Coordinates of C-alpha atoms and ligand atoms in Angstrom, one line a residue:
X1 CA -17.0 -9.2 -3.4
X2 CA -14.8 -12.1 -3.2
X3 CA -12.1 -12.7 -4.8
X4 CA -12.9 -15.3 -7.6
X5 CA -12.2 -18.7 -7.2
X6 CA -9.4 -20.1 -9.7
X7 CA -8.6 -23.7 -9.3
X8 CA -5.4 -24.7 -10.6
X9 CA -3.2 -22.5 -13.0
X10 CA -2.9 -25.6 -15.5
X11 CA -6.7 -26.8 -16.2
X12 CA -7.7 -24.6 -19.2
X13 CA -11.3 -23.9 -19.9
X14 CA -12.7 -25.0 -23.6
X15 CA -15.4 -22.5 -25.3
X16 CA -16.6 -22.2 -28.5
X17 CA -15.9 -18.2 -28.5
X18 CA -17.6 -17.9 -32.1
X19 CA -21.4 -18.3 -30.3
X20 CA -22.0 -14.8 -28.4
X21 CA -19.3 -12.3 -28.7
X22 CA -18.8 -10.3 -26.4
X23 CA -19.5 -6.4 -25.9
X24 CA -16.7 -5.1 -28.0
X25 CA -16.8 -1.6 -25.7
X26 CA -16.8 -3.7 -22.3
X27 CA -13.6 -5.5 -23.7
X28 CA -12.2 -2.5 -25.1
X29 CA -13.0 -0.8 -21.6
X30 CA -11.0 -3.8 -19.9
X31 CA -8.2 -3.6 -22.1
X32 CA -7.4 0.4 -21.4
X33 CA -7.5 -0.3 -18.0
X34 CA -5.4 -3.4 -18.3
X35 CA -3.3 -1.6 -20.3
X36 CA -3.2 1.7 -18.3
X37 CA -1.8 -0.1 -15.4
X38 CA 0.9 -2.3 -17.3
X39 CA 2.0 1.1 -18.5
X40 CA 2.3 3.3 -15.1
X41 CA 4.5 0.2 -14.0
X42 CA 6.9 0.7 -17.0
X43 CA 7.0 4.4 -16.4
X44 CA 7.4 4.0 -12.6
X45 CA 10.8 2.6 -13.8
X46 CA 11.8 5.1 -16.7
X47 CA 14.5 6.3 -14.1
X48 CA 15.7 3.1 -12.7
X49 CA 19.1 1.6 -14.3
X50 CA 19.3 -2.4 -14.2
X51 CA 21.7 -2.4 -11.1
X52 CA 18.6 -0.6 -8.7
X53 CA 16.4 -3.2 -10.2
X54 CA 18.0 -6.1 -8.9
X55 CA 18.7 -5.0 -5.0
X56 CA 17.0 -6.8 -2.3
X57 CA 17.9 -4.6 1.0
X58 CA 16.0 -6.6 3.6
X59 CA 13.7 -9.5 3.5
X60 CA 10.6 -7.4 3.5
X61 CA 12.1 -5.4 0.0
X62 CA 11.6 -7.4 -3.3
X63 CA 13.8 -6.0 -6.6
X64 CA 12.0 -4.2 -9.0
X65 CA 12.7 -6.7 -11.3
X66 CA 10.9 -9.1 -8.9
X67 CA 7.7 -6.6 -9.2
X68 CA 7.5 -6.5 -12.6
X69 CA 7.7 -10.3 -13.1
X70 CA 5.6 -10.9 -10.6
X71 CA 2.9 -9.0 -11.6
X72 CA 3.6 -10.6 -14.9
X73 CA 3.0 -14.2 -13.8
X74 CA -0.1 -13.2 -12.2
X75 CA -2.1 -13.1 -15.1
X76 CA -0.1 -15.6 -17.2
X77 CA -0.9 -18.3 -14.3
X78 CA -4.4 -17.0 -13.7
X79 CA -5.6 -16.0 -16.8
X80 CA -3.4 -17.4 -20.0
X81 CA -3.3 -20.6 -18.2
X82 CA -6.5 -21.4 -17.1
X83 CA -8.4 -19.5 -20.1
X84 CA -6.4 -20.1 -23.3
X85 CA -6.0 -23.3 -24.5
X86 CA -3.0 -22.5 -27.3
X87 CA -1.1 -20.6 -24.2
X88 CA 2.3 -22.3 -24.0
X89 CA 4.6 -20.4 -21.2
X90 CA 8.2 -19.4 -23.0
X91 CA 10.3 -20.0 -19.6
X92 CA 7.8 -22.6 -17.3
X93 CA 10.6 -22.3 -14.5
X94 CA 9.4 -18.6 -14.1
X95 CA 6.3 -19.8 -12.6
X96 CA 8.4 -21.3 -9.6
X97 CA 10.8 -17.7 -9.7
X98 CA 7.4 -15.5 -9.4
X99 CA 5.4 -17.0 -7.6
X100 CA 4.9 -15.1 -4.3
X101 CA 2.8 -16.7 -1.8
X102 CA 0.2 -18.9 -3.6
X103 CA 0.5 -22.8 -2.1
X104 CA -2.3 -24.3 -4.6
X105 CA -0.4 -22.3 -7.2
X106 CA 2.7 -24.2 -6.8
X107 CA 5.8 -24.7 -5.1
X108 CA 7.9 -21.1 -5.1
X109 CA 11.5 -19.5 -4.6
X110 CA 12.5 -18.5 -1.3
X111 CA 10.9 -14.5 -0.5
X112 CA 14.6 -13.3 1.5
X113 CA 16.8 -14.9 -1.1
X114 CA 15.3 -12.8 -4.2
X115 CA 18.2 -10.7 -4.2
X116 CA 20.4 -13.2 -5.0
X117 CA 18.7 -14.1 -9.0
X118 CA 20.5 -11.9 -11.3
X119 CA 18.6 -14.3 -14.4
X120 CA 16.2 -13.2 -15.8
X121 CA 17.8 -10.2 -16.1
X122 CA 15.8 -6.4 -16.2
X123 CA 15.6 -6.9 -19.9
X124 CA 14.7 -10.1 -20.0
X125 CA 11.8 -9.4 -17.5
X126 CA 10.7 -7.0 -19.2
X127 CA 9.9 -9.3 -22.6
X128 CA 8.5 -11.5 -20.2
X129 CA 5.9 -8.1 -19.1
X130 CA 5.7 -7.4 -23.1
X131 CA 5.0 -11.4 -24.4
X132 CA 2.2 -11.4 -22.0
X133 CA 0.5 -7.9 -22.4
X134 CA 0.0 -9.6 -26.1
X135 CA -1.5 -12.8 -25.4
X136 CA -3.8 -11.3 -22.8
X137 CA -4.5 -8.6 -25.9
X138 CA -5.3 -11.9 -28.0
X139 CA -7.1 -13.4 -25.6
X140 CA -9.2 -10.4 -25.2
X141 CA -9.7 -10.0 -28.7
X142 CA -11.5 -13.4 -29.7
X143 CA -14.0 -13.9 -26.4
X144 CA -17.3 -14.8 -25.8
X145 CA -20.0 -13.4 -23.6
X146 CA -19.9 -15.6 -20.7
X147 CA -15.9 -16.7 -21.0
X148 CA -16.0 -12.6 -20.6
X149 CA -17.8 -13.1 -17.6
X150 CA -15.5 -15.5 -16.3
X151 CA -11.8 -13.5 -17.1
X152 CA -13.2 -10.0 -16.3
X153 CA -13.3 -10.4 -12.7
X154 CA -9.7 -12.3 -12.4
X155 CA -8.0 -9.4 -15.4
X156 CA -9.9 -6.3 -13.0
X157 CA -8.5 -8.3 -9.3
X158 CA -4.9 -8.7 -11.7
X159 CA -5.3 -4.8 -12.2
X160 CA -5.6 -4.0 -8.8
X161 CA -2.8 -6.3 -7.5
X162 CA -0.8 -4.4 -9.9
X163 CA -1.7 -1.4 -8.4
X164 CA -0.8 -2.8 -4.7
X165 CA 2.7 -4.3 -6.6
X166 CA 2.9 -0.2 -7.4
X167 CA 3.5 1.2 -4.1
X168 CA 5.4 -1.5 -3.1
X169 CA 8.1 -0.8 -6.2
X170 CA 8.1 2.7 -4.7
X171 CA 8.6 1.6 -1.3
X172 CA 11.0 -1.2 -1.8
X173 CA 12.8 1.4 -4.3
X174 CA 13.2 4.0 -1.1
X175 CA 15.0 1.2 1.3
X176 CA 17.1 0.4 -1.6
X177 CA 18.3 3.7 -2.7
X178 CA 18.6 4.9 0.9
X179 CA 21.3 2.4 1.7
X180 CA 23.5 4.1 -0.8
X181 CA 25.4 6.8 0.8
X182 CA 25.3 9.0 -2.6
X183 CA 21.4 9.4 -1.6
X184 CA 19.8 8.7 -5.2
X185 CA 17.6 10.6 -6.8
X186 CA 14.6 8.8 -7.6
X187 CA 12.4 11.4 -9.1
X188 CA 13.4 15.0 -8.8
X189 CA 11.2 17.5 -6.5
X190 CA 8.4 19.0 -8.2
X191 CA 6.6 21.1 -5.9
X192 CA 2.3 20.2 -6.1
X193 CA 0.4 22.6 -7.3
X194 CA -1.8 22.1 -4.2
X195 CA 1.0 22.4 -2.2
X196 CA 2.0 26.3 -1.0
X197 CA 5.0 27.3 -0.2
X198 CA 5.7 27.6 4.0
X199 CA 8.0 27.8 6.2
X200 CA 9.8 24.3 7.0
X201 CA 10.1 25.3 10.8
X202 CA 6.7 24.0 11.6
X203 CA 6.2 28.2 12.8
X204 CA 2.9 28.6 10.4
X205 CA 1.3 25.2 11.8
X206 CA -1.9 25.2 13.8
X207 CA -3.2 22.9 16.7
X208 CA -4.9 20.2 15.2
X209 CA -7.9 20.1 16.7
X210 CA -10.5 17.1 17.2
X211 CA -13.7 16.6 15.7
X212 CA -16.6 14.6 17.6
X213 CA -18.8 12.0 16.5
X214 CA -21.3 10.4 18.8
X215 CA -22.2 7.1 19.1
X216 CA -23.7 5.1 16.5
X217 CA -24.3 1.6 15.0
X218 CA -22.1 2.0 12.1
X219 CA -22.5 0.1 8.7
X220 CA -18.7 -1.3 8.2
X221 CA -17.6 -2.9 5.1
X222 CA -18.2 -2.7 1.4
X223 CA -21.8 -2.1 0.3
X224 CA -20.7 -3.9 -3.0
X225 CA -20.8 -1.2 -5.3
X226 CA -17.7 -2.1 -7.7
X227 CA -14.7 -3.4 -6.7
X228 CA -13.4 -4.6 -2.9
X229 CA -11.1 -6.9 -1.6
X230 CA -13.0 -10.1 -0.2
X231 CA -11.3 -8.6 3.3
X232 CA -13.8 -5.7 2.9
X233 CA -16.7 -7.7 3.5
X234 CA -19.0 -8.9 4.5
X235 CA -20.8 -5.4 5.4
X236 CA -22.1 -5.6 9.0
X237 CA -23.2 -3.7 11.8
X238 CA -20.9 -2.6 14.7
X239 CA -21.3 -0.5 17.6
X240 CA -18.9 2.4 17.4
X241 CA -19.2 4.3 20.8
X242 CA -18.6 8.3 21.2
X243 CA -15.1 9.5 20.1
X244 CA -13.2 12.2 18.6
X245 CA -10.4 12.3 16.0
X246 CA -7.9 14.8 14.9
X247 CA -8.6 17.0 12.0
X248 CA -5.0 16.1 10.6
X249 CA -2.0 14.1 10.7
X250 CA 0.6 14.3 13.3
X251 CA 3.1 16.2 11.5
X252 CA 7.1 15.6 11.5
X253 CA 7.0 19.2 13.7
X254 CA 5.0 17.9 16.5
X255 CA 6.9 14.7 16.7
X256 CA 10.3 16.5 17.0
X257 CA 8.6 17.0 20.1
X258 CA 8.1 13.6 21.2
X259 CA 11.9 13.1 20.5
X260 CA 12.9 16.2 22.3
X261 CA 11.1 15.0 25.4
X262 CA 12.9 11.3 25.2
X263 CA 9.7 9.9 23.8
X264 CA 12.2 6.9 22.8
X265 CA 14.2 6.2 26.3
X266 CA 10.2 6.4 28.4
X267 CA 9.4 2.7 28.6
X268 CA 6.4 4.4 30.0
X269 CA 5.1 5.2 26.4
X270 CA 5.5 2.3 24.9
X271 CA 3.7 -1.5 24.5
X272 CA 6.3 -4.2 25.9
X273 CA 7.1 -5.6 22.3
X274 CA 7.4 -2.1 20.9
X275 CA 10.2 -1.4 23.9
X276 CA 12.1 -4.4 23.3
X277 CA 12.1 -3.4 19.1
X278 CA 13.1 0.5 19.8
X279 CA 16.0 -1.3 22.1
X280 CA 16.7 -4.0 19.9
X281 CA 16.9 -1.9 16.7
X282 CA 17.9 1.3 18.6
X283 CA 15.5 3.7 17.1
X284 CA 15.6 7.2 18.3
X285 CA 13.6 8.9 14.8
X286 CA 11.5 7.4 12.3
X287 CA 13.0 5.4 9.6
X288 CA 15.1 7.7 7.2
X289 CA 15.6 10.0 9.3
X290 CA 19.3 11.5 10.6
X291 CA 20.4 14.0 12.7
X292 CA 23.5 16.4 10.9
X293 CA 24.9 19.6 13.1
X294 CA 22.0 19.3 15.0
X295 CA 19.0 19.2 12.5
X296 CA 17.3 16.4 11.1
X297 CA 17.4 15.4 7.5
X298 CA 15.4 12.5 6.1
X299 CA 15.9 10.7 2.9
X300 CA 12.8 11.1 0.1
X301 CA 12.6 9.7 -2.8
X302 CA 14.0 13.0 -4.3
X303 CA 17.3 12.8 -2.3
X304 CA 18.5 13.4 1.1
X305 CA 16.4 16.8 2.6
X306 CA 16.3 18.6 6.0
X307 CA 12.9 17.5 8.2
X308 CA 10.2 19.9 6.6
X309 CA 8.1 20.1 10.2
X310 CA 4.6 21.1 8.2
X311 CA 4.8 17.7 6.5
X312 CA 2.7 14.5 8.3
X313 CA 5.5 12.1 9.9
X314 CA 6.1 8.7 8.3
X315 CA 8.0 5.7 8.2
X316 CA 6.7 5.1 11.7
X317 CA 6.3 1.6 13.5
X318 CA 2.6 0.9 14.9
X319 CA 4.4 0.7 18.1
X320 CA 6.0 4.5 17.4
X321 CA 2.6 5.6 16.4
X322 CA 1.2 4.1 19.6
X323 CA 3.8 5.5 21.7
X324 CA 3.5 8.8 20.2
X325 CA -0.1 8.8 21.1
X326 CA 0.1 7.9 24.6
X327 CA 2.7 11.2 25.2
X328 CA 0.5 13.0 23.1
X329 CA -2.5 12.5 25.3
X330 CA -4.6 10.7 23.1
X331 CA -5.0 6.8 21.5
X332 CA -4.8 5.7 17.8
X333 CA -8.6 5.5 16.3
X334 CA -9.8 2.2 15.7
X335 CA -10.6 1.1 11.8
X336 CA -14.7 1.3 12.3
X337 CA -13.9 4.8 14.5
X338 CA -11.6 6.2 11.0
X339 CA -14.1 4.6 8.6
X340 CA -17.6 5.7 10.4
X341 CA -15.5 9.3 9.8
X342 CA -14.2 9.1 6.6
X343 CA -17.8 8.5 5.5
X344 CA -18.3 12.0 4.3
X345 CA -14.7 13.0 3.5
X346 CA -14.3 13.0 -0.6
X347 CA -11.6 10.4 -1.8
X348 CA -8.6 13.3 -2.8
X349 CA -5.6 14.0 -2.0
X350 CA -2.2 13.2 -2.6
X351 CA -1.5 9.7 -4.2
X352 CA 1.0 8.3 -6.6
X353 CA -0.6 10.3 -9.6
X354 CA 0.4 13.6 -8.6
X355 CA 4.2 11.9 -8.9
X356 CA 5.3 13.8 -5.6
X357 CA 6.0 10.0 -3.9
X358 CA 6.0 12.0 -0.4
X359 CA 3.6 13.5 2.1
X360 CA 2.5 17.4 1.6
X361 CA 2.6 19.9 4.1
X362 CA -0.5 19.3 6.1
X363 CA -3.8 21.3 5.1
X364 CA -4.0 23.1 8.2
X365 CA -0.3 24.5 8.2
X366 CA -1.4 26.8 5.1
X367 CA -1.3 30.6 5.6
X368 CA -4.3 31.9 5.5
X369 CA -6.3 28.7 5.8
X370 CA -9.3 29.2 8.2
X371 CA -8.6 26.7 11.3
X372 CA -11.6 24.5 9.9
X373 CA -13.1 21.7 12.1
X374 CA -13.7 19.5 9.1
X375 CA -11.4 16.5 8.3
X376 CA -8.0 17.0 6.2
X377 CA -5.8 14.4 4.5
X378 CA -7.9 11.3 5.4
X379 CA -7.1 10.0 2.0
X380 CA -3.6 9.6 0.7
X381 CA 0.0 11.1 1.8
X382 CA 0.0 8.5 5.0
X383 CA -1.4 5.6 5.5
X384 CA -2.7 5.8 9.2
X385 CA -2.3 3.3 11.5
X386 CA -5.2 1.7 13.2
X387 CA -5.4 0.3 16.9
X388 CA -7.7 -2.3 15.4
X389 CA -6.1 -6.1 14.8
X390 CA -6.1 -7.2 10.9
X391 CA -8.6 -9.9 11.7
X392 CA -11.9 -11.2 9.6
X393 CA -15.3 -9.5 9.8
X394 CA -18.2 -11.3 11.2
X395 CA -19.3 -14.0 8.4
X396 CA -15.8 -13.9 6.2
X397 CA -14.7 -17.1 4.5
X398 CA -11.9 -16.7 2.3
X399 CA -12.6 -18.1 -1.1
X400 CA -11.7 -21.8 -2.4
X401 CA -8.4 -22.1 -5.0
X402 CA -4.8 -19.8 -5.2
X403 CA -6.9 -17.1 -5.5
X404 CA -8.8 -17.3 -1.9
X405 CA -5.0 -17.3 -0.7
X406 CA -4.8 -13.4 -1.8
X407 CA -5.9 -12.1 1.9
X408 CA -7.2 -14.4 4.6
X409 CA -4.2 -16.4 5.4
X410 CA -2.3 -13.2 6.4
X411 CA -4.8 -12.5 9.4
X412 CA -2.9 -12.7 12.6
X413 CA -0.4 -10.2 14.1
X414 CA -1.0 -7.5 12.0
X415 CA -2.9 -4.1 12.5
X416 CA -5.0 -1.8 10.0
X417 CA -3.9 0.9 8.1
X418 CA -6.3 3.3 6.3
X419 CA -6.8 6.2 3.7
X420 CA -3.7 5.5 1.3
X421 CA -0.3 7.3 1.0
X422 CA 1.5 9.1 -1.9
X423 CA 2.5 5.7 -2.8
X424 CA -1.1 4.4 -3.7
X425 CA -3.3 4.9 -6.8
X426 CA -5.8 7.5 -6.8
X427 CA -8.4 4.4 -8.1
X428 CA -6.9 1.8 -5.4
X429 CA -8.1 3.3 -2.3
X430 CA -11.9 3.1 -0.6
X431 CA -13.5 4.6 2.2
X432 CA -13.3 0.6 3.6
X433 CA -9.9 -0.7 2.3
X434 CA -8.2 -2.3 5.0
X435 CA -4.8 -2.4 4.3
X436 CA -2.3 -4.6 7.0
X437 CA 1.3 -4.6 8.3
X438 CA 3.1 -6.4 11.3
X439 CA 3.3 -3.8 14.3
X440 CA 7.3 -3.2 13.7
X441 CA 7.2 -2.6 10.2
X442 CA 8.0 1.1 8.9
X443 CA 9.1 1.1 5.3
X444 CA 6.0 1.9 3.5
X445 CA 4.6 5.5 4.5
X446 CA 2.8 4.9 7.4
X447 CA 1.7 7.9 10.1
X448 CA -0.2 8.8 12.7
X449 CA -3.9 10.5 13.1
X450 CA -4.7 10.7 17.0
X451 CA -8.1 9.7 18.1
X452 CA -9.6 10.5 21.6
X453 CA -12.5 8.8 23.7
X454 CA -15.6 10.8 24.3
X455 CA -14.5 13.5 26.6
Ligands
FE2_501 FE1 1.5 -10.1 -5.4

């Protein structure tokens, strides 16, 4: 489905709402989720003081203040202002402040420089969250049938965005705690109750081992059922030869290796780019990672922790993925090979619900599991990097207005990610969401699942 098409933010639709009213459970149903969503933000943030809110550690990281406006504006610019006609913004200059990316939306404050806006302060922002939740709840509250039919897709795509704003919070809250050298505590460590307890030395992991599929003309893309991305579509047919893929994650255990054998000073591993970037920014470990007496500790979101070795790396680069793969023996799948496998594989796992906000041992690292040759952790804890180009399928057009803006402007230089982290809702992910970073990029949990050509 694609995304709807929204104009301008300042041309308000007239209806007389008294005619059909709408479905009061359909509008009830829409406000829960709405509301649902706006809430998990809020409580995402229950541990936050203002000062996190407002840090901006690198370009790529917005405040958490930034997140929750942003979301904010969202629907006030594509929903209060195009749908109801008595909506008068408190603070218009917010609309240039929030904006993110959206050109026919209007002109917008400079992304690297959001750091640097301590007004509208955390509680101010939050008002902001709290004066619109009510005027959608009005809004919502005196509709007709086909003014439904015109808000319900734009308040559901809001929703989602939300949930995508979400991960990012978590993410961007992770760089900026980890430049303090107290190590924050962002959520103390509960272990998951589908998480056993095992050795940290990586001594109870098995092999992965690979699975085989043969080759097949695959259906990619969404079928259309429910909610997807325009970026999803349109469904098509692609040729997806013989290959094989690994049964789990690389874990943090098996790329100690790759470390230990000077995986990052072998120019023979790596793509050109990627060897001038591990130069340039003088990796040696993933991102969080440092080495104390000897052992590697990596900071979480629940503090500064030695390496657990059962656990899937992350906070890799594509290019350390890549790299990784080509010591390894193998090649990173492509997006049709992971999503022509993840066909069968139920959508569980560990995502942002279970509160963890980091990867879990891997499945096949638990005692007494029997070394199955099924998939494990396709969905959530890492998002897995593709070797397949963010590019548009066969047939995509993005849409017309701001809201056409949303994904197909961002595809070049970037690669495919798939299955979700522990930063990502539980209802965000699909077996054909295509999510998209630039090759260098390693702040949002991002790992590795090894693929292999037909042997
Ligand atoms: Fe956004």
């Amino acid at each position: 489905m694609s995304p709807p098409s929204v104009e301008t933010a300042s041309t308000p639709v007239a209806a007389d709402r008294s005619l059909f009213p709408a479905s009061q459970s359909r509008i009830e149903g829409l406000r829960d989720r709405f509301h649902q969503v706006r809430k998990f933000t809020n409580a995402l943030c229950a541990g936050l003081e203002p000062e996190d809110c407002v840090v901006q550690s690198m370009p790529d990281v917005s405040p958490t203040k930034w997140h929750l406006a942003h979301t904010t504006w969202f629907f006030e610019t594509f929903i209060l202002k195009k749908f109801d006609l008595a909506y008068r913004a408190e603070i218009p200059d917010y609309a240039y402040l929030f904006n993110s990316y959206y050109n026919a939306a209007g002109d917008m404050h400079r992304r690297d420089l959001r750091g640097l806006i301590s007004r509208p302060t955390v509680s101010q922002a939050q008002r902001y969250r709290a004066s619109v939740d009510s005027h959608i709840d009005d809004l919502l509250s005196n509709l007709d049938e086909s003014l439904l039919d015109e808000i319900e897709p734009i308040l559901v795509l809001g929703i989602h965005h939300e949930r995508q704003h979400q991960e990012l919070l978590i993410t961007d809250i992770k760089h900026v705690l980890a430049q303090n050298p107290l190590y924050p505590v962002f959520r103390g460590r509960a272990r998951s109750p589908s998480a056993p307890k095992i050795s940290t030395d990586g001594s109870a992991i098995r092999p992965y081992q690979f699975v085989e599929f043969d080759e097949q003309i695959a259906e990619i893309g969404h079928d259309g059922d429910g909610f997807a991305y325009d970026n999803e579509g349109p469904r098509h047919r692609a040729l997806v030869p013989a290959f094989s893929l690994a049964t789990r994650p690389v874990t943090n255990g098996e790329y100690i290796g790759f470390i230990e054998d000077n995986g990052y000073s072998r120019p023979e591993f790596w793509l050109s780019l990627g060897w001038m970037t591990v130069n340039e920014q003088r990796w040696n470990a993933p991102l969080y990672w440092t080495k104390r007496d000897g052992a590697w500790w990596n900071f979480t979101l629940s503090g500064l922790r030695p390496v657990d070795q059962s656990e899937p790396v992350t906070h890799v680069s594509y290019f350390e993925a890549d790299a990784y793969a080509n010591w390894a023996g193998a090649r990173l799948p492509t997006e049709f090979e992971w999503e022509r496998a993840a066909l069968n594989c139920p959508i569980e796992g560990n995502f942002v619900e279970t509160e963890l906000f980091h990867p879990v041992a891997v499945v096949s690292a638990v005692s007494g599991d029997k070394p199955g040759k099924g998939l494990h952790q396709i969905f959530g804890d890492v998002w897995e990097w593709t070797r397949s180009a963010y590019s548009p399928y066969p047939g995509y057009r993005a849409a017309p207005g701001a809201l056409g803006e949303y994904n197909g402007k961002f595809m070049c230089n970037q690669y495919v990610l798939r299955g979700g982290s522990c930063a990502t809702s539980h209802t965000h992910i699909r077996r054909t969401y295509r999510n998209f970073f630039q090759p260098e990029k390693r702040w949002q949990f991002t790992g590795v699942r090894l693929a292999r050509d037909a042997q």
